PDB file of C-alpha atoms in Angstrom:
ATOM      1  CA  UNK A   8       0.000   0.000   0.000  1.00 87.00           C
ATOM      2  CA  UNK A   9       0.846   3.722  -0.178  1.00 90.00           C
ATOM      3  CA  UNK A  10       2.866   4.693   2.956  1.00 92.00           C
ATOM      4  CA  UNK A  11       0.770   7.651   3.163  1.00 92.00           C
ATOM      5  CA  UNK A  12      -2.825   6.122   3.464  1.00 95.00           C
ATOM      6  CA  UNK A  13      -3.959   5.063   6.861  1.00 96.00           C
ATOM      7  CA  UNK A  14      -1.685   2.199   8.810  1.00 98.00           C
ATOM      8  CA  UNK A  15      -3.002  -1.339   9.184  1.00 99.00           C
ATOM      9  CA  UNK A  16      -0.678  -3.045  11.845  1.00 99.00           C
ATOM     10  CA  UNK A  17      -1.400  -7.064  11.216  1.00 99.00           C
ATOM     11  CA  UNK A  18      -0.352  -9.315  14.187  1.00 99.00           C
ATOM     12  CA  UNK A  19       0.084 -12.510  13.302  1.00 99.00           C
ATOM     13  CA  UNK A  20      -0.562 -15.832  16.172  1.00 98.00           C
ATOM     14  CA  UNK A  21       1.602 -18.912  17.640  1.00 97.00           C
ATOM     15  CA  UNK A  22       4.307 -20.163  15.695  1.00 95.00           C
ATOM     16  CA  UNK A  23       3.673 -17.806  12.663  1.00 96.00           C
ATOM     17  CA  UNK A  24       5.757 -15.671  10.600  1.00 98.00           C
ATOM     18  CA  UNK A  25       4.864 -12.415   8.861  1.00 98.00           C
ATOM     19  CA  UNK A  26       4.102 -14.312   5.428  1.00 98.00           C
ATOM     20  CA  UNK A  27       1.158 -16.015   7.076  1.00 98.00           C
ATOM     21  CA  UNK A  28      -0.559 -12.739   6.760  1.00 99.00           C
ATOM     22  CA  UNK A  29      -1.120 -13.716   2.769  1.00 98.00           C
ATOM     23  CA  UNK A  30      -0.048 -11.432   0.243  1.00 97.00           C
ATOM     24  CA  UNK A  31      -2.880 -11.514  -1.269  1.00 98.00           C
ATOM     25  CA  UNK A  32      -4.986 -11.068   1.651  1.00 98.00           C
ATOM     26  CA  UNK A  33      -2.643  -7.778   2.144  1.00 98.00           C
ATOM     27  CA  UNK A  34      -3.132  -6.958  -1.164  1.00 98.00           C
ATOM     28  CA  UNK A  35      -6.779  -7.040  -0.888  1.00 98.00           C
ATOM     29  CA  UNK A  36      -6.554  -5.116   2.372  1.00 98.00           C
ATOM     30  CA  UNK A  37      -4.428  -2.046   1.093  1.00 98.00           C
ATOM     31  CA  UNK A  38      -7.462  -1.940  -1.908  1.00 98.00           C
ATOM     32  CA  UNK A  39     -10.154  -1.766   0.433  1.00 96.00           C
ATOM     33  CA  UNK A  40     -12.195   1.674   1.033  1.00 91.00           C
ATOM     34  CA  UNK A  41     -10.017   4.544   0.458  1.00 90.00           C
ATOM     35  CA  UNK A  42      -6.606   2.894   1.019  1.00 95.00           C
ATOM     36  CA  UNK A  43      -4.262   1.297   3.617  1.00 98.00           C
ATOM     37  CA  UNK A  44      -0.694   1.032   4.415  1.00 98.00           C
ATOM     38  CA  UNK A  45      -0.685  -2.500   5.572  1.00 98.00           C
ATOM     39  CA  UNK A  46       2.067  -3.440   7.853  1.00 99.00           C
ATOM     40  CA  UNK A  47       2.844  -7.084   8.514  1.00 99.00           C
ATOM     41  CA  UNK A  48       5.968  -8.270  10.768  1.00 99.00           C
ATOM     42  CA  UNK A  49       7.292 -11.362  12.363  1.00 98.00           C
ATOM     43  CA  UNK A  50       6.842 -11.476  16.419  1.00 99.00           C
ATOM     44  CA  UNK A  51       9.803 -12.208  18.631  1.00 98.00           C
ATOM     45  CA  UNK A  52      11.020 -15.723  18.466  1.00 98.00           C
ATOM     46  CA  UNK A  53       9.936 -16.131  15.093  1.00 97.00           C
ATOM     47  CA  UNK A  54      10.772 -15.782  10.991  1.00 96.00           C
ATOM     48  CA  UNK A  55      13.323 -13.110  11.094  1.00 97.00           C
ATOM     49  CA  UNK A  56      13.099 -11.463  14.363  1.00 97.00           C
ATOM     50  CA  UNK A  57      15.012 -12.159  17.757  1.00 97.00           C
ATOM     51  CA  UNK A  58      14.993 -15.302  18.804  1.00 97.00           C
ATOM     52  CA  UNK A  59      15.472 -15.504  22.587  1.00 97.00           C
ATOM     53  CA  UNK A  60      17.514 -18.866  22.367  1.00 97.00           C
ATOM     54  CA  UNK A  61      19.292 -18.095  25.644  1.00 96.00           C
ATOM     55  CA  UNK A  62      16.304 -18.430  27.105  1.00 96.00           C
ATOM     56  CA  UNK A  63      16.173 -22.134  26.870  1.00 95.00           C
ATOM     57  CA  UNK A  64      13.025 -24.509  26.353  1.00 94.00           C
ATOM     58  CA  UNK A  65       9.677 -23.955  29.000  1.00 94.00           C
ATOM     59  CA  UNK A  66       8.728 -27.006  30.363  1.00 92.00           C
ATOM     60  CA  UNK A  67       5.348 -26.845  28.874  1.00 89.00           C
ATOM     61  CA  UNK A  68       3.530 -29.672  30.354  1.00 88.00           C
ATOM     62  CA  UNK A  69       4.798 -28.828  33.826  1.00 92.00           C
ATOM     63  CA  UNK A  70       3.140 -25.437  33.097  1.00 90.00           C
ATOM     64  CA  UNK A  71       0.076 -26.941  32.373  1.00 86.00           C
ATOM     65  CA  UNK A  72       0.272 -28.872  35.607  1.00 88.00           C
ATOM     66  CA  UNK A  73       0.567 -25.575  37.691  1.00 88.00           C
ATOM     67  CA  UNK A  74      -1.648 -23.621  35.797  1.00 82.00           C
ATOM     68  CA  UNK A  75      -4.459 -26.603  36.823  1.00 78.00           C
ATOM     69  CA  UNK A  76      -3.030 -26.150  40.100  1.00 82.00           C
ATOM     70  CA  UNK A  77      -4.317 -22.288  40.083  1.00 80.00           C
ATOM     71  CA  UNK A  78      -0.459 -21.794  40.578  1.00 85.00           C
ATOM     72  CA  UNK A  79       1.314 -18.564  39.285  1.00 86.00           C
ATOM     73  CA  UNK A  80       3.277 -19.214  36.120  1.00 91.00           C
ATOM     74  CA  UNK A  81       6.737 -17.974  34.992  1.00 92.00           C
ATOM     75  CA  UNK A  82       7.805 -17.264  31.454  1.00 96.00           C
ATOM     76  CA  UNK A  83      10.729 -15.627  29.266  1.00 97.00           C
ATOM     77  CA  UNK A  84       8.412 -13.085  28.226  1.00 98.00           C
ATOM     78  CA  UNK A  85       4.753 -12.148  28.564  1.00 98.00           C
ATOM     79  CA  UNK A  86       2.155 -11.288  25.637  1.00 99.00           C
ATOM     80  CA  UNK A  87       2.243  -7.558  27.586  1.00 99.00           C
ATOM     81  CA  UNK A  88       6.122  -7.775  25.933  1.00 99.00           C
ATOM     82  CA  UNK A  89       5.112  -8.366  22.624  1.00 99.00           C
ATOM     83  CA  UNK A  90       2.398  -5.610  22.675  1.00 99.00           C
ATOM     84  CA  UNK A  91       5.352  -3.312  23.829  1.00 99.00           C
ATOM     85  CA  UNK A  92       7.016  -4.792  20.684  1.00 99.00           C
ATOM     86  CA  UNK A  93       4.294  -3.871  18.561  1.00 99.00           C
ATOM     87  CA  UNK A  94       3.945  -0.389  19.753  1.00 99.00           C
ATOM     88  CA  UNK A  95       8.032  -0.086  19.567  1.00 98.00           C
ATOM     89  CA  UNK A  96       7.383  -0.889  15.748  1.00 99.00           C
ATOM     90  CA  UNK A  97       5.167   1.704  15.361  1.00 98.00           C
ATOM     91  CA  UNK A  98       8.024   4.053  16.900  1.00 98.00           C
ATOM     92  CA  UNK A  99      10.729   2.502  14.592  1.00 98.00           C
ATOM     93  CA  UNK A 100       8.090   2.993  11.565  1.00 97.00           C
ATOM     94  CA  UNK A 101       6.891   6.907  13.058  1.00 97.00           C
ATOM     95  CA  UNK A 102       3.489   6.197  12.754  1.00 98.00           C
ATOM     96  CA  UNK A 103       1.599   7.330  15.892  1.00 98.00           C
ATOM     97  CA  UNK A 104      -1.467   5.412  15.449  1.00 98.00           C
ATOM     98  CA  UNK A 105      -2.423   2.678  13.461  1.00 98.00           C
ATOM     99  CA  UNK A 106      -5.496   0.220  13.223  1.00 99.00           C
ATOM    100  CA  UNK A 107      -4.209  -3.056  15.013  1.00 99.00           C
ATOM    101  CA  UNK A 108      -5.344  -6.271  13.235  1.00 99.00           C
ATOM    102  CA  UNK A 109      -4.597  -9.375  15.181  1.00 99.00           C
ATOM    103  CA  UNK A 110      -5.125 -13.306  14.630  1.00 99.00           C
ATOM    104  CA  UNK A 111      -4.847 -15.889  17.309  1.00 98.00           C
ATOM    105  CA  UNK A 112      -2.129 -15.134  19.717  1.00 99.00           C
ATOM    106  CA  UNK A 113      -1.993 -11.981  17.601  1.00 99.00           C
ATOM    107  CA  UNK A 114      -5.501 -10.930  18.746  1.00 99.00           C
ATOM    108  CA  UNK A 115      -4.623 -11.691  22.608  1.00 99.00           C
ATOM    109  CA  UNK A 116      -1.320  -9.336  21.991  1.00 99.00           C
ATOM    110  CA  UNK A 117      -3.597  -6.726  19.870  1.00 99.00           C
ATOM    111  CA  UNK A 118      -5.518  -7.164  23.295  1.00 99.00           C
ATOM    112  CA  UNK A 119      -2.834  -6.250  25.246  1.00 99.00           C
ATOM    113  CA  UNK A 120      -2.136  -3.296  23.138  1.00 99.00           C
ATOM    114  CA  UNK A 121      -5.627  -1.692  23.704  1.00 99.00           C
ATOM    115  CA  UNK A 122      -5.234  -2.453  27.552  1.00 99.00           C
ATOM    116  CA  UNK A 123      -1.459  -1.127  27.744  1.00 99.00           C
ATOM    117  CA  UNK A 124      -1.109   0.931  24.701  1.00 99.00           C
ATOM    118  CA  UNK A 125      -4.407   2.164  23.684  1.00 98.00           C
ATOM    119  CA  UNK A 126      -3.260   5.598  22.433  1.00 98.00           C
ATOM    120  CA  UNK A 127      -1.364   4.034  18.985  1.00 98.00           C
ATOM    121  CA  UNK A 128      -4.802   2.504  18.307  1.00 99.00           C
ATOM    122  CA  UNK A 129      -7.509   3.988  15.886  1.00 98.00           C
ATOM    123  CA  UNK A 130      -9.232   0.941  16.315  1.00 99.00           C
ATOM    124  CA  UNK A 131      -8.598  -3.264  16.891  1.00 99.00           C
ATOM    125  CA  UNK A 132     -10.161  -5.718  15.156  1.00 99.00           C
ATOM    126  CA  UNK A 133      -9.604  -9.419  17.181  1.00 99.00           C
ATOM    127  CA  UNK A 134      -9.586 -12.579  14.705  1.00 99.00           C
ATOM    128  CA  UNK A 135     -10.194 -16.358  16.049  1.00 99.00           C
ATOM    129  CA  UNK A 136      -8.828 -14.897  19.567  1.00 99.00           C
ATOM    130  CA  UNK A 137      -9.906 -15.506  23.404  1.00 99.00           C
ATOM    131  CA  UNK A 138      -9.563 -13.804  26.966  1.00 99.00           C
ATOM    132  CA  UNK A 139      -7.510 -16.398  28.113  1.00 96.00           C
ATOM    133  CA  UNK A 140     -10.370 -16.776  30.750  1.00 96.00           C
ATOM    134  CA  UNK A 141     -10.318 -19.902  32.019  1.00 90.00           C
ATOM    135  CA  UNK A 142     -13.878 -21.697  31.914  1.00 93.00           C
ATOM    136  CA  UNK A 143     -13.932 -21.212  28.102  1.00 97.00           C
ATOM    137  CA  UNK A 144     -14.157 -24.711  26.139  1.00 97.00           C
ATOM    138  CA  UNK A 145     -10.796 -26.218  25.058  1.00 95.00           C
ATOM    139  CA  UNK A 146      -9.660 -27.231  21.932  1.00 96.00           C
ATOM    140  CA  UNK A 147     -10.903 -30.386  20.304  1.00 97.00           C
ATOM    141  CA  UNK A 148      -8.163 -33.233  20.961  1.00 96.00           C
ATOM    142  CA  UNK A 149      -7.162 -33.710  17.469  1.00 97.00           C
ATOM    143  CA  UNK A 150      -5.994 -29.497  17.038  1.00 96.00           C
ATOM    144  CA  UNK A 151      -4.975 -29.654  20.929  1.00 93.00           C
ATOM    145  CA  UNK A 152      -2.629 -32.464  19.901  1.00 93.00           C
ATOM    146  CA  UNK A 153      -1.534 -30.555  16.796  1.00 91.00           C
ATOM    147  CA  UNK A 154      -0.488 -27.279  19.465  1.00 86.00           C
ATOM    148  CA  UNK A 155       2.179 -29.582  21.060  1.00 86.00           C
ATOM    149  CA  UNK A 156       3.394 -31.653  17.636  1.00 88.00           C
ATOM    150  CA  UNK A 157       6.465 -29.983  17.144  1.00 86.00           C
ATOM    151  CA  UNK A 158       7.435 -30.124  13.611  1.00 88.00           C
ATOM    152  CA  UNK A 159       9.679 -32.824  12.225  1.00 89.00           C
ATOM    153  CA  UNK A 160      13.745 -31.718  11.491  1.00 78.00           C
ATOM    154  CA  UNK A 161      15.785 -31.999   8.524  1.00 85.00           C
ATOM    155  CA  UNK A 162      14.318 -31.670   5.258  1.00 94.00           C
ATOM    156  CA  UNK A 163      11.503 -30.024   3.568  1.00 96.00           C
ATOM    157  CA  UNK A 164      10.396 -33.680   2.479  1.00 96.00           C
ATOM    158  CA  UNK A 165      10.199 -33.954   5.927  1.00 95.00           C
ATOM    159  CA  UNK A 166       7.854 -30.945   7.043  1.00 96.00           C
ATOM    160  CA  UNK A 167       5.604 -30.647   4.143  1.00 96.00           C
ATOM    161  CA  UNK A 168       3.368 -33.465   5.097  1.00 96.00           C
ATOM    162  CA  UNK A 169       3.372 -31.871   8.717  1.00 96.00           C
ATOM    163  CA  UNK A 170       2.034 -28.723   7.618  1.00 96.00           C
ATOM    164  CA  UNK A 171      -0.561 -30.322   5.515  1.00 96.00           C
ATOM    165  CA  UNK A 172      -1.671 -32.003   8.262  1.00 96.00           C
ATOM    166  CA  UNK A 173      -1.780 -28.880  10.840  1.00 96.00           C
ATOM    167  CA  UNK A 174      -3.793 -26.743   8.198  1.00 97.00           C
ATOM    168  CA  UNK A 175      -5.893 -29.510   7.256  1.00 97.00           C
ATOM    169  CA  UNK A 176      -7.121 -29.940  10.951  1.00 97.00           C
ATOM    170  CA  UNK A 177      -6.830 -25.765  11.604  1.00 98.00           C
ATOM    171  CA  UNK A 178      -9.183 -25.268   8.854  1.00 98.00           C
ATOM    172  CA  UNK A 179     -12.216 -27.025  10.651  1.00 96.00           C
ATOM    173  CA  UNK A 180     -14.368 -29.829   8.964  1.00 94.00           C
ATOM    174  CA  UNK A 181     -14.877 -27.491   5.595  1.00 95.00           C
ATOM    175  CA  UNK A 182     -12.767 -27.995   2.590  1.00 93.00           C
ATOM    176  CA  UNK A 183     -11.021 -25.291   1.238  1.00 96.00           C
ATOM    177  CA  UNK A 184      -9.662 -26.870  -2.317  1.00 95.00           C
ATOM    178  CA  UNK A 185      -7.768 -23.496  -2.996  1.00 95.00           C
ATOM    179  CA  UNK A 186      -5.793 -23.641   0.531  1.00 97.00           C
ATOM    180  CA  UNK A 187      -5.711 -27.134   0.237  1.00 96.00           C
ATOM    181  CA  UNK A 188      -4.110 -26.521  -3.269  1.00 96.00           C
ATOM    182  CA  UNK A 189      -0.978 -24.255  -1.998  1.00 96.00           C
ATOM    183  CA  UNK A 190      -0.064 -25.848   1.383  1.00 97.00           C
ATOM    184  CA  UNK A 191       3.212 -27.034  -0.254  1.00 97.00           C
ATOM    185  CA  UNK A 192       4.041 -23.255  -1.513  1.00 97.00           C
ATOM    186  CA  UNK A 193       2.727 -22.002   1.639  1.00 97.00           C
ATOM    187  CA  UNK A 194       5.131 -24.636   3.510  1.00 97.00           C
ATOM    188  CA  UNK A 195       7.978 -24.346   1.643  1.00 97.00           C
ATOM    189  CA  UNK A 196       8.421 -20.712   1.972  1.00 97.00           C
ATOM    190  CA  UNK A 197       7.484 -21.108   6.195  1.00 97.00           C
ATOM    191  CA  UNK A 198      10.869 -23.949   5.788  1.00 96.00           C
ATOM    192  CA  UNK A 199      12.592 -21.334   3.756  1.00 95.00           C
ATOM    193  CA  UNK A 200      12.585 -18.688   6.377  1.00 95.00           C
ATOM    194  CA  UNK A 201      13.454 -20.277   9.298  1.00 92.00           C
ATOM    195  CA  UNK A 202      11.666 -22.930  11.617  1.00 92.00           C
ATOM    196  CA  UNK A 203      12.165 -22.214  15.399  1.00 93.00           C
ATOM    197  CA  UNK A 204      10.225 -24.878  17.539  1.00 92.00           C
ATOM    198  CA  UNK A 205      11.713 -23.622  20.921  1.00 94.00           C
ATOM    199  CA  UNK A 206      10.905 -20.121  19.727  1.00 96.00           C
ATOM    200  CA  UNK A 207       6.991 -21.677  19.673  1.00 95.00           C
ATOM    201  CA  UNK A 208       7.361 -22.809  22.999  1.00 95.00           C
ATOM    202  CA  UNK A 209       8.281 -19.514  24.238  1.00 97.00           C
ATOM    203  CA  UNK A 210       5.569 -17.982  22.920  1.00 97.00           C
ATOM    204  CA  UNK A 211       2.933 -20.973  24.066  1.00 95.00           C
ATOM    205  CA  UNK A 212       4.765 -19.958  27.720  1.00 96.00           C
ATOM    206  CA  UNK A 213       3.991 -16.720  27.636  1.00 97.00           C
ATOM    207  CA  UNK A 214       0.227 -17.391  26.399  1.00 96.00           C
ATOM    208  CA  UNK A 215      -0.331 -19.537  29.306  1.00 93.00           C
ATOM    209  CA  UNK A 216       2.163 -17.290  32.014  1.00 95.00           C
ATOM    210  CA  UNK A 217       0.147 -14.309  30.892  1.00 96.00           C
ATOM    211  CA  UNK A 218      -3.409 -15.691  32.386  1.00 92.00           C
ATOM    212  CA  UNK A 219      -6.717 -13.777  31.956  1.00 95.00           C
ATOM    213  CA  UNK A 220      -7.532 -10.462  30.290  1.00 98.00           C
ATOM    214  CA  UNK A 221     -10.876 -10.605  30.832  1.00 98.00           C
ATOM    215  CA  UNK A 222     -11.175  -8.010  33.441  1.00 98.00           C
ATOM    216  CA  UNK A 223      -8.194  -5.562  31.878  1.00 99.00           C
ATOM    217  CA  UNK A 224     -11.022  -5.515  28.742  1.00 99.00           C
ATOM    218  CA  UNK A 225     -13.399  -4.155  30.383  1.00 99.00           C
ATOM    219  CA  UNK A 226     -11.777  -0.524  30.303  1.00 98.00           C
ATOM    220  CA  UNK A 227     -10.982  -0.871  26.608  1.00 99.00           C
ATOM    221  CA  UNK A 228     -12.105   2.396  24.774  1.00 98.00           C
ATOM    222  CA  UNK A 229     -10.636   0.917  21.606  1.00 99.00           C
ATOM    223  CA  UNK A 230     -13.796   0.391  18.854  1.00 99.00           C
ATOM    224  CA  UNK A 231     -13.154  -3.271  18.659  1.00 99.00           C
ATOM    225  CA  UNK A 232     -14.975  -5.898  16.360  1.00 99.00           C
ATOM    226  CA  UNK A 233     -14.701  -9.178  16.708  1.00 99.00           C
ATOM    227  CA  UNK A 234     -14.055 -12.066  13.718  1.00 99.00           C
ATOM    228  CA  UNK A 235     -14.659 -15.398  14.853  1.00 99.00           C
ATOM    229  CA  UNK A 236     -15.533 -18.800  12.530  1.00 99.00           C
ATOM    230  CA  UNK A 237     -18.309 -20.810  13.765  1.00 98.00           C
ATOM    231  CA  UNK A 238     -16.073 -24.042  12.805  1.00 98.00           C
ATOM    232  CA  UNK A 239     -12.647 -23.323  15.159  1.00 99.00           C
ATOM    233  CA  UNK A 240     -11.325 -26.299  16.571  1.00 98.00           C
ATOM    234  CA  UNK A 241      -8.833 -24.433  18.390  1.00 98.00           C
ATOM    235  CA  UNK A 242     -10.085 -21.537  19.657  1.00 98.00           C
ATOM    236  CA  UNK A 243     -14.178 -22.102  20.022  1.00 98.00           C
ATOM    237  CA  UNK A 244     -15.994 -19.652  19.160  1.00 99.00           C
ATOM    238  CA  UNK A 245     -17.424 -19.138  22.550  1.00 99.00           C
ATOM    239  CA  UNK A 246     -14.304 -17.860  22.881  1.00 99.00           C
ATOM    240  CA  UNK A 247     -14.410 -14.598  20.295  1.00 99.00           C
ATOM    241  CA  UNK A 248     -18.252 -14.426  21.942  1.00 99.00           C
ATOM    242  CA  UNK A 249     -16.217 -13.853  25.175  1.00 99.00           C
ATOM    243  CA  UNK A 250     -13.878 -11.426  23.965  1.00 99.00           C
ATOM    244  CA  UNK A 251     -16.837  -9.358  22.447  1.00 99.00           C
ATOM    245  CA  UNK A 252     -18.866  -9.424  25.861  1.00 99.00           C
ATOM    246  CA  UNK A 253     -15.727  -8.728  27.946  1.00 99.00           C
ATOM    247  CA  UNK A 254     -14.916  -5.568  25.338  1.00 99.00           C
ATOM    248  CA  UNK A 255     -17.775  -2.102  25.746  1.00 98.00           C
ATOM    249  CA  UNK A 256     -18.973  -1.667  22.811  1.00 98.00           C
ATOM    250  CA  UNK A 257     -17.530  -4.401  20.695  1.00 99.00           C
ATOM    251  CA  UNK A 258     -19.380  -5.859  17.874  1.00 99.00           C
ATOM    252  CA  UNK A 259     -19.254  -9.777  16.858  1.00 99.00           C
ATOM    253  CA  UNK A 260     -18.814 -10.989  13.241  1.00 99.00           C
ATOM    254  CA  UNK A 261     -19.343 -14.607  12.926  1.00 99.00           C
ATOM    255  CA  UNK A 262     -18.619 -16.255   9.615  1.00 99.00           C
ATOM    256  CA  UNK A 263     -19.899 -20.187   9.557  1.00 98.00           C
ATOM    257  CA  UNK A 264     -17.624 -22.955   8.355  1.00 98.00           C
ATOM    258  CA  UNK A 265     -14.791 -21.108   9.347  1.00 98.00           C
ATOM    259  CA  UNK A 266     -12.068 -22.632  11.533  1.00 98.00           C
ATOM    260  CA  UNK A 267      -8.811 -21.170  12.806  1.00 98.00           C
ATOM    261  CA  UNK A 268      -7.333 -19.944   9.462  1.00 98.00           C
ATOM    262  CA  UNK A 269      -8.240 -17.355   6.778  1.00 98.00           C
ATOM    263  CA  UNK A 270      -9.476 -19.084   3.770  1.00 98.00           C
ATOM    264  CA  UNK A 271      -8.672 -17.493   0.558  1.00 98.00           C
ATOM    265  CA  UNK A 272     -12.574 -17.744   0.017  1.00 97.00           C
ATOM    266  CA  UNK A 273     -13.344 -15.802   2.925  1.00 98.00           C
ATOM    267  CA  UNK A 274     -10.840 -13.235   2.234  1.00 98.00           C
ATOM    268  CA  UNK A 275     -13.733 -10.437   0.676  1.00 98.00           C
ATOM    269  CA  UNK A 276     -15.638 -11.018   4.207  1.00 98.00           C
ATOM    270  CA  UNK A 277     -12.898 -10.574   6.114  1.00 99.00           C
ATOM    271  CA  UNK A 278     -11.297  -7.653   4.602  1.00 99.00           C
ATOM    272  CA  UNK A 279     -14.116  -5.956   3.901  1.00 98.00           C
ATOM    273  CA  UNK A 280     -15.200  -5.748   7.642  1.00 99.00           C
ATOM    274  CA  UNK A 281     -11.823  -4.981   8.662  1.00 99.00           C
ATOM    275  CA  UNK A 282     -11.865  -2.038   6.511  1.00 98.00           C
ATOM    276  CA  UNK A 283     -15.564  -0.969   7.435  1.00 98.00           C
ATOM    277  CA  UNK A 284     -14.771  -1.154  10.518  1.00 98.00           C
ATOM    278  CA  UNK A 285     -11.333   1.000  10.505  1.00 98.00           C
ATOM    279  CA  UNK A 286     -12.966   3.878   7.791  1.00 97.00           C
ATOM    280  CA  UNK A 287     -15.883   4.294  10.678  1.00 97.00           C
ATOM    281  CA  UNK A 288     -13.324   5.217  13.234  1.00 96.00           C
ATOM    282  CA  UNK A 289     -10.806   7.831  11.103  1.00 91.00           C
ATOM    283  CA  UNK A 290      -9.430   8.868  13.926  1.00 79.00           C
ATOM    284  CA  UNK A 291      -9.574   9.365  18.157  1.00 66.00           C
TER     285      UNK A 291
END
């Protein structure tokens, strides 16, 4: 897009560089309305950002085992840190305010932004995200067991198959021939730019070491909408209902058959209530 329209910040979720954000979806994006700058980036511990290898590997089961304890968690870093990272792009970039996009993990971190960091927002729009409220229903087993399958090493022979198999169950019971059709582009360039499983487990850490937001959202004054499919096996969509009722004034968008990915089918919904949403607040 033109870097003088109106910012787009797109946070992407677990385990997933920049290029998950398709460029086409981007493409689509920067079209919509009147125009947008859309910015996409990799998180920490991830693509071509910082990877906090010194750090070491979370012991992810034993966090599990506290956190069903009620016990306090520690982690390398908390989704509050890669909020600040988000906003300290925005610096680097010197663009004051932007609208904040964010899928997945990216939608609790866009979260984070509105609680922490509210005055770079013009607005937020939360994809397939939660509260991290406990209560909320789980994951089915078969995408819970695909969180903690960490992908196979060595070759691209190797991986592709994986990463069939994750999208296949991410993108609910639906088929999606397109997606379906370019999981072996989409995989190869994801084994192209860098795998980092321990740099997933650091961010899974922090997901579960940062706990609820569900009270923080209640003094959001960001104009927040909420996109959630009605076919997530990771994220329910009781879930994005929560995140809507925990938000004032935040408006739901459900979209059936989706699961917990962006079909290229779905892309005109999508971006088209993104960018409704962000041209109906200009500015605050």
């Amino acid at each position: 897009g033109d870097p003088a329209a109106t910012p787009i910040l797109l946070i992407m979720g677990l385990n997933s560089q920049l290029i998950a954000w398709d460029e086409g979806f981007c493409r689509q994006l920067a079209a919509a309305g009147n125009g947008h700058y859309v910015i996409r980036f990799d998180n920490r511990d991830i693509g071509h950002s910082t990877h906090f290898t010194e750090a070491g590997v979370p012991d992810l089961q034993a966090m599990i085992g506290l956190a069903m304890a009620g016990k306090p968690l520690t982690a390398p870093y908390l989704l509050a840190d890669m909020a600040a990272d988000a906003a300290g792009l925005l610096d680097a970039l010197q663009i004051d305010k932007a609208h904040v996009v964010g899928a997945s993990m990216g939608g609790a971190i866009g979260q984070e932004m509105a609680i922490r960091h509210p005055e770079r927002m013009l607005s937020f729009t939360s994809i397939m995200s939660t509260t991290g409220e406990r209560g909320l229903p789980p994951p089915t087993p078969e995408a819970m067991a695909i969180l903690f399958t960490p992908p196979p090493g060595g070759t691209l022979d190797a991986y592709l198959p994986h990463y069939a198999k994750v999208w296949r169950v991410l993108r609910g019971p639906s088929s999606f021939p397109e997606d379906e059709a370019r999981d072996a582009e989409r995989g190869t360039a994801v084994f192209e730019r860098g795998l980092n499983p321990a740099g997933s487990a650091r961010q899974l850490a922090a997901i579960f070491a940062s706990g609820s937001r569900k009270k923080a959202l209640g003094g959001v004054k960001v104009p927040t909408l909420v996109i959630h499919g009605d076919a997530d096996p990771l994220v329910p969509v009781e879930c994005g209902v929560d995140v809507a009722e925990s938000i004032p004034g935040a408006r739901l968008l459900r979209i059936p058959r989706m699961g917990h990915a962006l079909p290229v089918s779905m892309w005109p919904e999508i971006v088209g209530a993104i960018a409704a949403h962000a041209a109906a607040h200009p500015g605050r």
